[in-house]
Amino acid sequence: MSNSVLIINGPNLNMLGNREPEFYGNETLADVEEKCRICAKELGLKIEFRQSNGEGEIVEWIQQSSENFAAILINAGAYTHTSIAIHDALKGSGLPVVEVHLSNIFQREDFRHISYISCLAEGVICGFGSQGYVFALQATAQLL
Ligand code: CA2
């Protein structure tokens, strides 16, 4: 448990590889998961990799996370920019949080410049595509 990381992917990330490769690359979410599994093994971490399009489901996962995980790595997708519920759940979990985004949200529309997660995250990685998940796992390993 002390080396277990919950990786949460939010809405539409199940569509990766299908559209908008200029922002999100050509890899599918399964490819990103595989990359994380290889990296986690090297780092001695256990991962649980999940995706949901539902805000409530993500909140429930976070509420239950402290029982089984030592840290949360999250790409909350568009909920990053809207969800006080996910913010509150993350805060309540008491776990260290690392925020990741495939695209550089600061090069994009103004509404993507706001994150309700960044203020409680240990750190934020964005703009490096799927490699950002690897950087985020490395950072998480350091934190743990
Ligand atoms: O850059 C990121 O990782 C984002 O979290 C991705 C979200 C976006 O809303 C955030 O602002 C930044 C979008 C998830 C992927 O959406 C897709 C939609 C259609 C096709 C492929 C992916």
CSV table of C-alpha atoms and ligand atoms in Angstrom, one decimal:
chain,number,residue,atom,x,y,z
A,1,MET,CA,0.0,0.0,0.0
A,2,SER,CA,2.8,2.4,0.8
A,3,ASN,CA,4.0,2.1,-2.9
A,4,SER,CA,0.5,2.0,-4.5
A,5,VAL,CA,-0.5,4.8,-6.7
A,6,LEU,CA,-4.1,5.4,-8.0
A,7,ILE,CA,-4.0,6.9,-11.5
A,8,ILE,CA,-7.2,8.6,-12.4
A,9,ASN,CA,-8.2,9.7,-15.9
A,10,GLY,CA,-11.2,11.9,-16.4
A,11,PRO,CA,-13.8,12.4,-19.2
A,12,ASN,CA,-13.0,11.8,-22.8
A,13,LEU,CA,-9.6,10.4,-22.1
A,14,ASN,CA,-11.0,7.0,-23.3
A,15,MET,CA,-11.2,8.6,-26.8
A,16,LEU,CA,-7.4,9.2,-27.0
A,17,GLY,CA,-5.9,8.2,-30.3
A,18,ASN,CA,-9.2,8.9,-32.2
A,19,ARG,CA,-9.2,12.7,-32.6
A,20,GLU,CA,-7.2,15.9,-32.0
A,21,PRO,CA,-3.7,14.3,-32.3
A,22,GLU,CA,-2.2,17.8,-32.3
A,23,PHE,CA,-3.1,18.1,-28.7
A,24,TYR,CA,-3.2,14.6,-27.4
A,25,GLY,CA,-0.9,12.6,-29.7
A,26,ASN,CA,-1.7,9.3,-31.5
A,27,GLU,CA,-1.5,6.9,-28.5
A,28,THR,CA,-4.6,5.3,-27.0
A,29,LEU,CA,-5.3,5.3,-23.3
A,30,ALA,CA,-4.3,1.6,-23.3
A,31,ASP,CA,-0.9,2.7,-24.7
A,32,VAL,CA,-0.6,5.3,-21.9
A,33,GLU,CA,-1.5,2.6,-19.3
A,34,GLU,CA,1.2,0.3,-20.7
A,35,LYS,CA,3.8,3.0,-20.5
A,36,CYS,CA,2.8,3.7,-16.9
A,37,ARG,CA,3.0,-0.1,-16.1
A,38,ILE,CA,6.6,-0.3,-17.5
A,39,CYS,CA,7.7,2.8,-15.7
A,40,ALA,CA,6.0,1.8,-12.4
A,41,LYS,CA,7.8,-1.5,-12.4
A,42,GLU,CA,11.1,0.2,-12.8
A,43,LEU,CA,10.3,2.5,-10.0
A,44,GLY,CA,9.0,-0.2,-7.7
A,45,LEU,CA,5.5,1.2,-7.6
A,46,LYS,CA,2.2,-0.6,-7.9
A,47,ILE,CA,-0.4,1.2,-10.0
A,48,GLU,CA,-4.2,1.1,-10.5
A,49,PHE,CA,-5.1,2.8,-13.7
A,50,ARG,CA,-8.7,4.0,-14.1
A,51,GLN,CA,-10.8,6.1,-16.4
A,52,SER,CA,-14.3,7.5,-15.9
A,53,ASN,CA,-16.5,10.0,-17.7
A,54,GLY,CA,-18.5,10.5,-14.5
A,55,GLU,CA,-17.6,13.2,-11.9
A,56,GLY,CA,-19.5,11.3,-9.1
A,57,GLU,CA,-17.6,8.0,-9.9
A,58,ILE,CA,-14.2,9.9,-9.7
A,59,VAL,CA,-15.3,11.5,-6.4
A,60,GLU,CA,-16.1,8.0,-5.0
A,61,TRP,CA,-12.8,6.6,-6.1
A,62,ILE,CA,-11.0,9.4,-4.4
A,63,GLN,CA,-13.1,9.1,-1.2
A,64,GLN,CA,-12.1,5.4,-1.0
A,65,SER,CA,-8.4,5.9,-2.0
A,66,SER,CA,-6.8,6.4,1.3
A,67,GLU,CA,-7.7,2.8,2.3
A,68,ASN,CA,-5.6,1.3,-0.5
A,69,PHE,CA,-3.3,3.9,-2.0
A,70,ALA,CA,-0.4,6.1,-0.9
A,71,ALA,CA,-0.7,8.8,-3.6
A,72,ILE,CA,-3.0,9.9,-6.5
A,73,LEU,CA,-1.9,10.8,-9.9
A,74,ILE,CA,-4.7,12.6,-11.7
A,75,ASN,CA,-5.6,13.8,-15.2
A,76,ALA,CA,-9.1,15.0,-14.5
A,77,GLY,CA,-9.7,16.0,-18.1
A,78,ALA,CA,-12.2,18.8,-18.4
A,79,TYR,CA,-13.2,18.4,-14.8
A,80,THR,CA,-9.9,20.0,-13.9
A,81,HIS,CA,-11.3,23.3,-14.9
A,82,THR,CA,-14.8,22.9,-13.3
A,83,SER,CA,-15.0,20.5,-10.4
A,84,ILE,CA,-15.0,21.8,-6.9
A,85,ALA,CA,-16.3,18.3,-6.0
A,86,ILE,CA,-13.1,16.6,-7.2
A,87,HIS,CA,-11.1,19.4,-5.5
A,88,ASP,CA,-12.9,18.7,-2.2
A,89,ALA,CA,-12.5,14.9,-2.5
A,90,LEU,CA,-8.8,15.2,-3.2
A,91,LYS,CA,-8.3,17.5,-0.2
A,92,GLY,CA,-10.3,15.2,2.0
A,93,SER,CA,-8.3,12.1,1.0
A,94,GLY,CA,-5.2,13.6,2.6
A,95,LEU,CA,-3.0,11.8,0.0
A,96,PRO,CA,-0.3,13.5,-2.0
A,97,VAL,CA,-1.7,14.5,-5.4
A,98,VAL,CA,0.3,14.9,-8.7
A,99,GLU,CA,-1.6,16.6,-11.5
A,100,VAL,CA,-0.8,15.7,-15.1
A,101,HIS,CA,-2.1,16.8,-18.5
A,102,LEU,CA,-1.1,15.6,-21.9
A,103,SER,CA,-1.4,19.1,-23.5
A,104,ASN,CA,0.0,22.4,-22.3
A,105,ILE,CA,-3.2,23.8,-21.0
A,106,PHE,CA,-1.6,27.3,-20.8
A,107,GLN,CA,-1.1,27.4,-24.5
A,108,ARG,CA,-4.8,26.7,-25.1
A,109,GLU,CA,-8.1,28.5,-24.4
A,110,ASP,CA,-8.3,30.8,-21.3
A,111,PHE,CA,-10.9,28.4,-19.6
A,112,ARG,CA,-8.2,25.7,-19.5
A,113,HIS,CA,-5.8,28.0,-17.6
A,114,ILE,CA,-7.8,27.5,-14.5
A,115,SER,CA,-7.3,24.3,-12.5
A,116,TYR,CA,-9.2,23.4,-9.3
A,117,ILE,CA,-6.6,20.8,-8.6
A,118,SER,CA,-3.3,22.6,-8.9
A,119,CYS,CA,-3.6,24.5,-5.6
A,120,LEU,CA,-3.6,21.2,-3.7
A,121,ALA,CA,-1.3,19.2,-5.9
A,122,GLU,CA,2.4,18.6,-5.0
A,123,GLY,CA,3.2,19.5,-8.6
A,124,VAL,CA,1.7,19.8,-12.0
A,125,ILE,CA,3.1,18.4,-15.3
A,126,CYS,CA,1.6,19.4,-18.6
A,127,GLY,CA,2.5,19.6,-22.3
A,128,PHE,CA,4.7,16.5,-22.6
A,129,GLY,CA,2.0,14.1,-23.9
A,130,SER,CA,2.0,10.6,-22.5
A,131,GLN,CA,5.6,11.1,-21.3
A,132,GLY,CA,4.1,13.4,-18.7
A,133,TYR,CA,2.6,10.4,-17.0
A,134,VAL,CA,6.1,8.9,-16.7
A,135,PHE,CA,7.5,12.2,-15.3
A,136,ALA,CA,4.5,12.3,-12.9
A,137,LEU,CA,5.2,8.7,-11.7
A,138,GLN,CA,8.9,9.5,-11.2
A,139,ALA,CA,7.9,12.6,-9.1
A,140,THR,CA,5.4,10.4,-7.1
A,141,ALA,CA,8.1,7.8,-6.4
A,142,GLN,CA,10.3,10.7,-5.0
A,143,LEU,CA,7.4,11.9,-2.9
A,144,LEU,CA,6.8,8.4,-1.4
B,1,CA2,O1,-4.3,17.8,-21.8
B,1,CA2,C1,-5.0,17.1,-21.1
B,1,CA2,O2,-4.6,16.0,-20.6
B,1,CA2,C2,-6.4,17.5,-20.7
B,1,CA2,O3,-6.7,17.1,-19.4
B,1,CA2,C3,-7.3,16.7,-21.7
B,1,CA2,C4,-8.8,17.0,-21.6
B,1,CA2,C5,-9.0,18.5,-21.7
B,1,CA2,O4,-10.4,18.8,-21.5
B,1,CA2,C6,-8.2,19.3,-20.7
B,1,CA2,O5,-8.4,20.7,-20.8
B,1,CA2,C7,-6.7,19.0,-20.9
B,1,CA2,C8,-9.5,16.3,-22.8
B,1,CA2,C9,-9.5,14.8,-22.7
B,1,CA2,C10,-9.3,14.2,-24.1
B,1,CA2,O6,-10.3,14.6,-25.0
B,1,CA2,C11,-10.4,14.0,-26.2
B,1,CA2,C12,-11.5,14.4,-27.0
B,1,CA2,C13,-11.6,13.8,-28.3
B,1,CA2,C14,-10.6,12.9,-28.8
B,1,CA2,C15,-9.5,12.6,-28.0
B,1,CA2,C16,-9.4,13.1,-26.7
